[in-house]
Short mmCIF file of C-alpha atoms and ligand atoms in Angstrom, two decimals:
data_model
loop_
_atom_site.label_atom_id
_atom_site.label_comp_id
_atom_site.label_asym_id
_atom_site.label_seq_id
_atom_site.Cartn_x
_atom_site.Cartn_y
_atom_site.Cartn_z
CA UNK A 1 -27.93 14.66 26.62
CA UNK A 2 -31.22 15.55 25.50
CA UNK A 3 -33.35 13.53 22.73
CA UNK A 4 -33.23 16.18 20.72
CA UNK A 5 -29.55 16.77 19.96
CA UNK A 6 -28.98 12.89 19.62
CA UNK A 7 -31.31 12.86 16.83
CA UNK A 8 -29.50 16.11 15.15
CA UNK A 9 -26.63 14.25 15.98
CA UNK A 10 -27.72 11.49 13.81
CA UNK A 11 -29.36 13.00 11.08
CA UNK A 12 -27.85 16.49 10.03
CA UNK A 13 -24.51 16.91 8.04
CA UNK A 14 -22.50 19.44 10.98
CA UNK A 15 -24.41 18.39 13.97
CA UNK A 16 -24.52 20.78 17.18
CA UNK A 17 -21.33 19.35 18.43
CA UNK A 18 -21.93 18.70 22.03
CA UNK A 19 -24.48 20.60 24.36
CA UNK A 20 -21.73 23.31 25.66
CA UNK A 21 -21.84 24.43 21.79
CA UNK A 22 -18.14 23.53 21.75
CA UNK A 23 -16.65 24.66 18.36
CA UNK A 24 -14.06 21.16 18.09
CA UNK A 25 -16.15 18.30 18.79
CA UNK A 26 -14.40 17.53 22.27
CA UNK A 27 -13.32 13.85 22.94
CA UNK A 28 -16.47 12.08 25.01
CA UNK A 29 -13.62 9.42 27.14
CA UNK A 30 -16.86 7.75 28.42
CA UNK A 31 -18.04 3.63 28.17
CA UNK A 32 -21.45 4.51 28.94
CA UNK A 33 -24.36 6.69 29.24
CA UNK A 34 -26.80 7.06 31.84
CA UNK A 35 -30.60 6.97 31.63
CA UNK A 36 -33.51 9.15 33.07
CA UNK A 37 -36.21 5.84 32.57
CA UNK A 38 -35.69 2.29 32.38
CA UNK A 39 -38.37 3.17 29.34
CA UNK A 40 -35.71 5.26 27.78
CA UNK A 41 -33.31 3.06 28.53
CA UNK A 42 -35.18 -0.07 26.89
CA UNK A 43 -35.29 2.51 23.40
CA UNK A 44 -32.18 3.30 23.33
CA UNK A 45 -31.17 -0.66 23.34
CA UNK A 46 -33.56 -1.80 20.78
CA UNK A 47 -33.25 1.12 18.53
CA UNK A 48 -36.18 2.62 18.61
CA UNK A 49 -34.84 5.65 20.75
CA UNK A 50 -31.70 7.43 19.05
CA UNK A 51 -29.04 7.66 21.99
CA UNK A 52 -25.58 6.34 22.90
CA UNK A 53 -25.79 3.42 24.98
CA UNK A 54 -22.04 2.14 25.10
CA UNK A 55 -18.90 2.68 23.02
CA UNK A 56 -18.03 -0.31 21.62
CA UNK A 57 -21.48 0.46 19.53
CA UNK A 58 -21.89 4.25 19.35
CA UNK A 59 -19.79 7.26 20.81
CA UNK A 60 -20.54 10.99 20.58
CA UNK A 61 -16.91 11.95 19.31
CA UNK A 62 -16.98 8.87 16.81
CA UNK A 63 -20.17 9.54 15.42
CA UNK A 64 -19.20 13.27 14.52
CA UNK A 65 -16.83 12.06 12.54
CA UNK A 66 -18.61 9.49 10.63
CA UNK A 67 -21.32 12.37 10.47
CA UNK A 68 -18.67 14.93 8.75
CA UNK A 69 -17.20 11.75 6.38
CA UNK A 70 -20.50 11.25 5.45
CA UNK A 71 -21.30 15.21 5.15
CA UNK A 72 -18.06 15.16 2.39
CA UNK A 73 -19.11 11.76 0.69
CA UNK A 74 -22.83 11.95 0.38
CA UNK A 75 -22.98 8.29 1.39
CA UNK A 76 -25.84 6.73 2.56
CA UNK A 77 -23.70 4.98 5.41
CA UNK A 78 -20.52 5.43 7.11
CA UNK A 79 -18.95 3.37 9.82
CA UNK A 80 -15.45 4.31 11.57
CA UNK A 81 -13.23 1.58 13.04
CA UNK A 82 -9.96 1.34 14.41
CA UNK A 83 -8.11 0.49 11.81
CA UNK A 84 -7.88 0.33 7.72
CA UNK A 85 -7.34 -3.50 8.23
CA UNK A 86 -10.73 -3.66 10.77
CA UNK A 87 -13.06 -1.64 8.05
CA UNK A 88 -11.68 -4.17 5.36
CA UNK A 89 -12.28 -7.23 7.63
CA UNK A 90 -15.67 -6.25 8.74
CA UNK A 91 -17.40 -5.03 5.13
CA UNK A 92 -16.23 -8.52 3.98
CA UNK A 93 -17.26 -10.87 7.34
CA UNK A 94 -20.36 -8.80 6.30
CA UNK A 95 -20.95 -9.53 2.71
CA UNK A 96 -19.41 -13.05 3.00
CA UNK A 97 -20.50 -16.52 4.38
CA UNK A 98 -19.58 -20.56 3.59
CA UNK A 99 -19.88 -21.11 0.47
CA UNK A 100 -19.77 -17.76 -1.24
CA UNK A 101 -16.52 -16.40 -3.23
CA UNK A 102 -14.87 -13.42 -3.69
CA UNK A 103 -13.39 -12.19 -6.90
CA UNK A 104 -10.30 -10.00 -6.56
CA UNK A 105 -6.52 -9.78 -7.70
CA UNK A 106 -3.05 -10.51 -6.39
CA UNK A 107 -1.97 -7.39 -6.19
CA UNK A 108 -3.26 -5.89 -3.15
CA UNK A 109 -2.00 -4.69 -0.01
CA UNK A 110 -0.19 -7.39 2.11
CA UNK A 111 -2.77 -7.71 5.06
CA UNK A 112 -5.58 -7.49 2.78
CA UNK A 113 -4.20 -10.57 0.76
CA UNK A 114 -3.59 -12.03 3.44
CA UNK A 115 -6.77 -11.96 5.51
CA UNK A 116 -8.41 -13.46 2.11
CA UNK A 117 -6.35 -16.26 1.69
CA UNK A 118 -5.39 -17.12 5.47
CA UNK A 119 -8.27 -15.77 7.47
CA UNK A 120 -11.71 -15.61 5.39
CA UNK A 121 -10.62 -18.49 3.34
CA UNK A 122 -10.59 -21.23 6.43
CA UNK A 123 -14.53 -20.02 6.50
CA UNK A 124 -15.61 -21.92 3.14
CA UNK A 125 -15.13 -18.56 1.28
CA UNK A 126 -12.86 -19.00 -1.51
CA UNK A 127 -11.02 -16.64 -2.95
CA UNK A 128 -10.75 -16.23 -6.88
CA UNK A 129 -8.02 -14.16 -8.10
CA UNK A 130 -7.70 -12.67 -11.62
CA UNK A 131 -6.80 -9.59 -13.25
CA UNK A 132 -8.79 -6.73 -12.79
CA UNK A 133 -7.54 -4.51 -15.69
CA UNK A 134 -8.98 -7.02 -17.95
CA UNK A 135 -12.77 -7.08 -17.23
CA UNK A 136 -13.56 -10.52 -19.89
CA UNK A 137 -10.79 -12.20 -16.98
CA UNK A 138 -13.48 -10.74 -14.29
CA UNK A 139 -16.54 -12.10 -15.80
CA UNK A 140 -14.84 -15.38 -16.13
CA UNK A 141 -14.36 -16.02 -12.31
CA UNK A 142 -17.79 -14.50 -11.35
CA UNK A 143 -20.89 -16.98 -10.49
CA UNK A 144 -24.25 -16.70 -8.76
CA UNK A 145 -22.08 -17.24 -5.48
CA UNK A 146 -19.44 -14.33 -5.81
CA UNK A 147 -20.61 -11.94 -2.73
CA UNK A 148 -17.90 -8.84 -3.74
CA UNK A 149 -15.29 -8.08 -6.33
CA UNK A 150 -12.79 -6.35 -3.96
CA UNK A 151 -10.14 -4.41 -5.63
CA UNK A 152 -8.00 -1.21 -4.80
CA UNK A 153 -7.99 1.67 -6.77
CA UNK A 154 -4.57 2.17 -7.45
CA UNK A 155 -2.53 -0.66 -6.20
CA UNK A 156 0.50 -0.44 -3.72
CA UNK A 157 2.79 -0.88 -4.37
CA UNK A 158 2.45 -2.37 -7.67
CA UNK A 159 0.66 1.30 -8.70
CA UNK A 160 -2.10 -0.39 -11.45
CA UNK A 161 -5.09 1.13 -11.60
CA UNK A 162 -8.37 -0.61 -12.77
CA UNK A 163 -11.18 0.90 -14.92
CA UNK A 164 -14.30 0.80 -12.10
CA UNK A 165 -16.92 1.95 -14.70
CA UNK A 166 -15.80 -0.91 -16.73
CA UNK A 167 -16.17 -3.13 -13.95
CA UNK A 168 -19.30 -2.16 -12.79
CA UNK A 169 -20.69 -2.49 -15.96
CA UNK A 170 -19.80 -6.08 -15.37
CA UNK A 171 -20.65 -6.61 -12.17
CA UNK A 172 -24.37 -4.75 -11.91
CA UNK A 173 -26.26 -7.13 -14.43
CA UNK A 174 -25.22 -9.78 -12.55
CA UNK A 175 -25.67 -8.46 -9.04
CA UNK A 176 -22.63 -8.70 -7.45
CA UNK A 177 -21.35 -5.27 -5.59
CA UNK A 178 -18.18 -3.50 -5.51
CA UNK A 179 -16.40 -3.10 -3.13
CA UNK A 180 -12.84 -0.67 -3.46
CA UNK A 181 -10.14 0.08 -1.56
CA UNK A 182 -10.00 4.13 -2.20
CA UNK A 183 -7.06 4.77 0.74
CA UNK A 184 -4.34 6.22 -2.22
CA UNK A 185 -7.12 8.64 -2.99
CA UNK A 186 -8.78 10.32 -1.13
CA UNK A 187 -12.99 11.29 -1.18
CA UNK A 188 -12.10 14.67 -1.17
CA UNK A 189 -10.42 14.26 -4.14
CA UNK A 190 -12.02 10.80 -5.96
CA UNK A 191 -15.96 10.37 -6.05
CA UNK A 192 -16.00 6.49 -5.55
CA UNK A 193 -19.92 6.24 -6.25
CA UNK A 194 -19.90 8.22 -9.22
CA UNK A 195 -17.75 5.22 -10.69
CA UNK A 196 -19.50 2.19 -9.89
CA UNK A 197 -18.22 1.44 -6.53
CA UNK A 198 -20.83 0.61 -4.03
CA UNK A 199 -18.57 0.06 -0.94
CA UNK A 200 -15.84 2.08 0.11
CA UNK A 201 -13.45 0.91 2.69
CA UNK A 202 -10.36 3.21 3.46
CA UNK A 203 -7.56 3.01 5.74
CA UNK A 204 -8.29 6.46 7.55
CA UNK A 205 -4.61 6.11 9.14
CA UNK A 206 -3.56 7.46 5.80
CA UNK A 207 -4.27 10.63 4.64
CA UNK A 208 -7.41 11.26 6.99
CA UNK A 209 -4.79 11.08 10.07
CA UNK A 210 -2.09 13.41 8.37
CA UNK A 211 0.62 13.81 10.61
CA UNK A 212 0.38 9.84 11.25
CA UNK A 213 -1.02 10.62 14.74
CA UNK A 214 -3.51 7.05 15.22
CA UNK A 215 -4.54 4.08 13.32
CA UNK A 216 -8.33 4.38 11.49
CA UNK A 217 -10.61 2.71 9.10
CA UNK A 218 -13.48 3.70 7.53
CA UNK A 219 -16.96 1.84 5.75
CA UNK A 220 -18.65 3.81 3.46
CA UNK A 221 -22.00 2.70 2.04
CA UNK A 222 -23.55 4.58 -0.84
CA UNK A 223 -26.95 2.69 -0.81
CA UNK A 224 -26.18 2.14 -4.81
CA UNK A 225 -26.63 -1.69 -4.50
CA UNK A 226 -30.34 -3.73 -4.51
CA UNK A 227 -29.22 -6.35 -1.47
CA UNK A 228 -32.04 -8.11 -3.31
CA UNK A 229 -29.63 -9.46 -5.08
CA UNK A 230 -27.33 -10.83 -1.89
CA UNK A 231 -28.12 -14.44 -1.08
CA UNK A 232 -26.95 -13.35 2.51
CA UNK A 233 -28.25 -10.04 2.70
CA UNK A 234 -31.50 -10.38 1.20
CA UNK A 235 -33.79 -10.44 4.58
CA UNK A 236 -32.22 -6.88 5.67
CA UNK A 237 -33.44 -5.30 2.36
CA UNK A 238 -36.18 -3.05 3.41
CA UNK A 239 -33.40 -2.43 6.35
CA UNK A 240 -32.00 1.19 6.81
CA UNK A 241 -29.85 2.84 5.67
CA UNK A 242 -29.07 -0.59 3.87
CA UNK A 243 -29.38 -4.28 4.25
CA UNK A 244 -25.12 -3.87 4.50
CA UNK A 245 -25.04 -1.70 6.57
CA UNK A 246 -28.01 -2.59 8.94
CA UNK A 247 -26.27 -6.04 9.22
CA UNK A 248 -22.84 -4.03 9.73
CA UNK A 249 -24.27 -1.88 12.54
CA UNK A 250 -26.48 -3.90 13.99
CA UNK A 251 -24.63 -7.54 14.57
CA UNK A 252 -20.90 -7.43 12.40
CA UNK A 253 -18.69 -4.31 13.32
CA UNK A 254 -20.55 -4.66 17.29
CA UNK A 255 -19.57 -8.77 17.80
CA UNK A 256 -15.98 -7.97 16.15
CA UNK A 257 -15.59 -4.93 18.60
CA UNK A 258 -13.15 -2.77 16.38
CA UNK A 259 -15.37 0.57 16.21
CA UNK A 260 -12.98 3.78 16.33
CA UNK A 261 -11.83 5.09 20.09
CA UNK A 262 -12.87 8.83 20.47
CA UNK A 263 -9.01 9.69 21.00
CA UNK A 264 -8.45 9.35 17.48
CA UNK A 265 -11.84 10.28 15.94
CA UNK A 266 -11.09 13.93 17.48
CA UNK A 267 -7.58 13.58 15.87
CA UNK A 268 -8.90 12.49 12.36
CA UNK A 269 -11.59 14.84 12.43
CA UNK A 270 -9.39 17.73 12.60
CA UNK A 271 -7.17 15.89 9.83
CA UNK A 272 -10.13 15.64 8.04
CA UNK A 273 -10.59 19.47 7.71
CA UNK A 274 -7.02 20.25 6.53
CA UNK A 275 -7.43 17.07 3.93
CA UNK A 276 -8.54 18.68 0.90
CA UNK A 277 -4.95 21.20 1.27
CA UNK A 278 -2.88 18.43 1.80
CA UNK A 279 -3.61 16.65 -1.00
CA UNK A 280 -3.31 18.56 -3.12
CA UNK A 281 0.16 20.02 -2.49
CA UNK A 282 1.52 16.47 -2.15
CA UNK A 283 -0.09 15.03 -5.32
CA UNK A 284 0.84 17.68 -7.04
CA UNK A 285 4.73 17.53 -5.87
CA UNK A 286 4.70 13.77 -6.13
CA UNK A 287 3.26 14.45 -9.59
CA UNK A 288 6.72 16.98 -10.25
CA UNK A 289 8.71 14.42 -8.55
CA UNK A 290 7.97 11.64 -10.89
CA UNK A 291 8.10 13.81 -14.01
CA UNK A 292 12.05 14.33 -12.59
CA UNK A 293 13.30 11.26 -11.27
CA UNK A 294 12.78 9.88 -14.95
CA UNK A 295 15.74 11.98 -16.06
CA UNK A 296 18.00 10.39 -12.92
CA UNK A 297 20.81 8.18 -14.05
CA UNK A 298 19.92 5.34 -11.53
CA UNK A 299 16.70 4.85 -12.00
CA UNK A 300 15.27 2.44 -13.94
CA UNK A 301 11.63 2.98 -14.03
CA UNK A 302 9.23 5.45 -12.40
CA UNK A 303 5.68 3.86 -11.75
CA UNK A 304 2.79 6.63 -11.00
CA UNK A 305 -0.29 6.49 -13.03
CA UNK A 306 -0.13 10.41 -13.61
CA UNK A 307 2.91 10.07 -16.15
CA UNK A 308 2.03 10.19 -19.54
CA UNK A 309 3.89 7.62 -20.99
CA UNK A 310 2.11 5.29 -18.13
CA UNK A 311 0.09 2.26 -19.04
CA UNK A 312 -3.17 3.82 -16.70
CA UNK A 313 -2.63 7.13 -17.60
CA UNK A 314 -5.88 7.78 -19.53
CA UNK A 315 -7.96 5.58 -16.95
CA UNK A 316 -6.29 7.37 -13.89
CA UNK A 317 -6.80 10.88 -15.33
CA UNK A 318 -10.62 9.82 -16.36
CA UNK A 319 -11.06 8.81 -12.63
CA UNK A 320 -8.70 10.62 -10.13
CA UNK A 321 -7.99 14.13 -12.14
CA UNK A 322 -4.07 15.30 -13.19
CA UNK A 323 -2.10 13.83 -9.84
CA UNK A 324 -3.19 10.69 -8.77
CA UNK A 325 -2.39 10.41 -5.09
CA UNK A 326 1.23 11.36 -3.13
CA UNK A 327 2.42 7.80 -3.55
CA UNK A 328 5.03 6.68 -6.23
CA UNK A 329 7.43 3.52 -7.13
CA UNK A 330 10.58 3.55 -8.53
CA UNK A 331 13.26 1.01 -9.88
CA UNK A 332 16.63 0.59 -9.15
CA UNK A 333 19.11 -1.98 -10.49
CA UNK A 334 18.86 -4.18 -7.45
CA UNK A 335 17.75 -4.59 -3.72
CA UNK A 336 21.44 -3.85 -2.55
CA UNK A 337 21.17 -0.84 -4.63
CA UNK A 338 18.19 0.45 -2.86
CA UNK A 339 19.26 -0.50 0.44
CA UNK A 340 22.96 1.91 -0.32
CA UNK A 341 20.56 4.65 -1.86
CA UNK A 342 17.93 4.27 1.53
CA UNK A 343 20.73 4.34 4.03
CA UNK A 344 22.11 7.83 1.95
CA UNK A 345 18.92 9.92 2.39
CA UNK A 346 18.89 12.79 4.84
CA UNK A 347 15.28 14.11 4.49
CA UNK A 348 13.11 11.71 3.40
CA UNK A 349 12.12 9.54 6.23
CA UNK A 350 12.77 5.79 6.02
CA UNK A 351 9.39 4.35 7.65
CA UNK A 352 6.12 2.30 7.05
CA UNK A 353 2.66 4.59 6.82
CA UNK A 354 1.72 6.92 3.52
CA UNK A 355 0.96 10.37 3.39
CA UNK A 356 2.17 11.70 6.40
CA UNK A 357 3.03 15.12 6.30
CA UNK A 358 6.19 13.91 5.95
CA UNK A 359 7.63 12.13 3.19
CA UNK A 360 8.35 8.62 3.73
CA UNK A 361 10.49 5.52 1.64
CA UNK A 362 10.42 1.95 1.87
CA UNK A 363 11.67 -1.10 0.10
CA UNK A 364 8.34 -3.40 0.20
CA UNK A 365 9.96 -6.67 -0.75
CA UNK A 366 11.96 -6.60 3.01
CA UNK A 367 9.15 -5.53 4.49
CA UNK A 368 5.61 -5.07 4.10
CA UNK A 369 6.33 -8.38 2.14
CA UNK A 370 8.68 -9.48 3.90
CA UNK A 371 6.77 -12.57 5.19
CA UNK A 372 5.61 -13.70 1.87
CA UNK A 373 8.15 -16.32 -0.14
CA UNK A 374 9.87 -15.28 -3.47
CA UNK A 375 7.35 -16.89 -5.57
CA UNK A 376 4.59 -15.13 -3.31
CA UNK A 377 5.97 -12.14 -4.04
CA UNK A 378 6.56 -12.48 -7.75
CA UNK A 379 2.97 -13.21 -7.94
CA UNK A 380 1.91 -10.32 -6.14
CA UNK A 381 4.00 -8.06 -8.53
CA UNK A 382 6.78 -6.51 -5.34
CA UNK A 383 10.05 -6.63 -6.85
CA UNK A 384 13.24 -6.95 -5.13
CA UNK A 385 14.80 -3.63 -7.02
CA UNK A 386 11.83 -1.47 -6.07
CA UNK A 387 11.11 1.43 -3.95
CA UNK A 388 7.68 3.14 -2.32
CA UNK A 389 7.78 7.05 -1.97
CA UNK A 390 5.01 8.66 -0.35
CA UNK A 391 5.67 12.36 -0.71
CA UNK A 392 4.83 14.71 2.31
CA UNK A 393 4.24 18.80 2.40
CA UNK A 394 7.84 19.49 2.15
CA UNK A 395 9.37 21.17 -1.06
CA UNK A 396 9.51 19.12 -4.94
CA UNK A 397 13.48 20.95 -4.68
CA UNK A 398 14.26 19.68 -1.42
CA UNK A 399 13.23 16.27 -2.00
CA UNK A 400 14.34 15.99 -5.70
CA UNK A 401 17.71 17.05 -4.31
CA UNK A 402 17.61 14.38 -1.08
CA UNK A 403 16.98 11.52 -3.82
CA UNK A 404 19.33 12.91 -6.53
CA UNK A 405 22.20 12.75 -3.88
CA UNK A 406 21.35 9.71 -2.18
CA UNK A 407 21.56 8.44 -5.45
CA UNK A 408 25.22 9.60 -6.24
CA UNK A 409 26.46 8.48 -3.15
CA UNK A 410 24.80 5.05 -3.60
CA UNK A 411 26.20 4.10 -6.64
C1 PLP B 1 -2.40 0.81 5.06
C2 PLP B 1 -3.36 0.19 4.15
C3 PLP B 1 -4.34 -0.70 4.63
C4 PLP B 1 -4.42 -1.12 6.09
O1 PLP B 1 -4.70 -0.04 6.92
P1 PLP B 1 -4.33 -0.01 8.49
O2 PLP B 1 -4.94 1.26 8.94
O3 PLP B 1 -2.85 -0.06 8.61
O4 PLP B 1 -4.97 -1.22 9.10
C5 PLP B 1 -5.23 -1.23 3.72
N1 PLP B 1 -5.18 -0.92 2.42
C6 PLP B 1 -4.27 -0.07 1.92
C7 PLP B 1 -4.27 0.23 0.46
C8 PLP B 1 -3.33 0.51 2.76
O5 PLP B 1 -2.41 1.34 2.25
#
């Protein structure tokens, strides 16, 4: 490839895609690329020359994608890996070392608690939790040592939903950055860095993938923090496009060897440009849906942070609009109840994964939690008599009418 459209390839929002002017960016299968000088050659390894040397570090297909993410987000930084789990792992290996903590809550997704308090944790990184809806309980667990207050944006399944302005306004005077979990809402939808958050991870297997084709995660960097302020990351600061990210790229994401495949960056780029429409047909009918399964006799409680009578309703709306996200909870009387209603449904899909194109139920407690003890999970906030629905493109009738008699039959 010539020098020339590696650098656009780099630099410009909707690169050239590939040198045959190929419309879809087309998947480069290739390890590594060949060199006309060992000059060149030496560039390309030490930076100083802006070409693809192998794929574990850079890949035409890959880096379209990151290019188009970054295109949508107006990030400073964006890094694509092969799965949600990999981007959350390698932002914190990156921000974290002996000695430092991390601030964050209970309630997060199972893998992510768990790589805190099994994984990181054996490195000397301790792990602080509190709860982030109350930013006084925040402030209380933060030090001169605290290297990220992690949080998700709206929690799953528990659905709470912290106040990120409010804890930025915490976190920036005394230098410690934020780092969120945005995979229930989407950029297209959500503008992370225009409410405090400084890192974005995402689990691009979500609603980046759509039809649930391939496993993805995504770093986003907004270049909002002073890495001044980072024990750790101080030496990269006149680094670019960050001191995070220059350590990310350059050492973290490259030893742990989880960048994205270009299989699934040319799948989740083409998921990416039907995103936006997807959306915003689901959160809307998962925003009907909740509104109506209030009124079923069955169901105890309806947890989505788009209902008015719901405790984040005014902090949701503020930050993610009128439907936040295609992913509900609901209450039944008991996990033998929702096991008869699950085993009743004909449409809705009983399987793992959110926003698919297809809707999609699951009882957490047996099974995203199901490894954690009773006491774990009461902690965590997954109840035995509740139920995850992540609503897909299909109708708010046909769905409301696959619960409603799932429901009659179950009782
Ligand atoms: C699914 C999910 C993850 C993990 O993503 P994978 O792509 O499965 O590794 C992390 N955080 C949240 C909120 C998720 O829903």
């Amino acid at each position: 490839m010539e020098q020339n459209s590696q650098v656009k390839l780099l630099g410009v929002p909707f690169p050239k895609p590939d040198i045959y002017g190929s419309l879809s960016m087309p998947v480069y299968h290739t390890l590594a690329y060949e060199f006309s000088t060992a000059e060149e050659m030496a560039e390309a390894f030490t930076g100083s020359r802006a070409d693809h040397t192998y794929s574990r570090v850079t890949n035409p297909t890959v880096q379209h994608f990151e290019d188009r993410v970054k295109a949508i987000t107006n990030a400073t930084g964006v890094t694509a890996l092969n799965s949600g789990m990999a981007a959350i792992s390698n932002a914190i290996i990156t921000l974290a070392r002996s000695g430092s903590n991390i601030v964050t809550s209970r309630h997060l997704f199972g893998n992510s608690y768990s790589f805190l308090v099994n994984t990181i944790a054996e490195f000397d990184v301790e792990i602080r939790f509190c709860d982030l809806t109350d930013p006084d309980d925040v402030v209380q667990q933060l030090d001169e040592n605290s290297c990220a207050l992690f949080v998700e944006v709206i929690t799953n399944p528990q659905m709470e939903v912290v106040d990120l302005k409010a804890l930025s306004e915490v976190l920036r005077p005394r230098g410690v950055p934020l780092v969120a979990d945005t995979t229930i809402v989407p950029f297209t939808a959500f503008k992370a860095a225009e409410f405090g958050v400084d890192i974005e991870v995402i689990s691009s297997t979500k609603y980046i993938s759509g039809g649930g084709t391939s496993l993805g995660g995504l770093i986003i960097d907004y270049g909002r923090f002073n890495w001044s302020h980072s024990a750790k990351l101080k030496p990269f600061a006149g680094e670019s496009p960050s001191a995070f990210h220059y350590k990310l790229r350059k050492e973290v994401h490259r030893n742990i060897g989880a960048y994205m495949t270009p299989e699934v960056a040319y799948m989740q780029s083409l998921g990416l440009e039907t995103l936006p429409i997807r959306y915003e047909r689901q959160s809307a009918t998962c925003g009907q849906l909740a509104v109506r399964l209030q009124s079923l006799k069955g169901v105890e409680a309806v947890h989505y942070p788009g209902l008015e009578g719901n405790l984040y309703y005014a902090v949701s709306l503020d930050q993610f609009g009128e439907h936040p996200g295609a992913m509900l909870a609901f209450d039944l009387a008991s996990k033998e109840h929702c096991f008869r209603f699950l085993n009743k449904l004909k449409l809705i899909r009983r399987a793992t994964n959110l926003f698919d194109n297809q809707s999609l139920i699951i009882h957490p407690a047996s099974t995203i939690y199901g490894g954690f003890t009773p006491k774990q999970r009461e902690e965590m906030g997954v109840h035995d008599n509740s139920i995850r629905l992540s609503v897909g493109l299909e109708s708010v009738e046909s769905l409301f009418e696959d619960i409603k008699e799932a429901l009659d039959k179950a009782r």
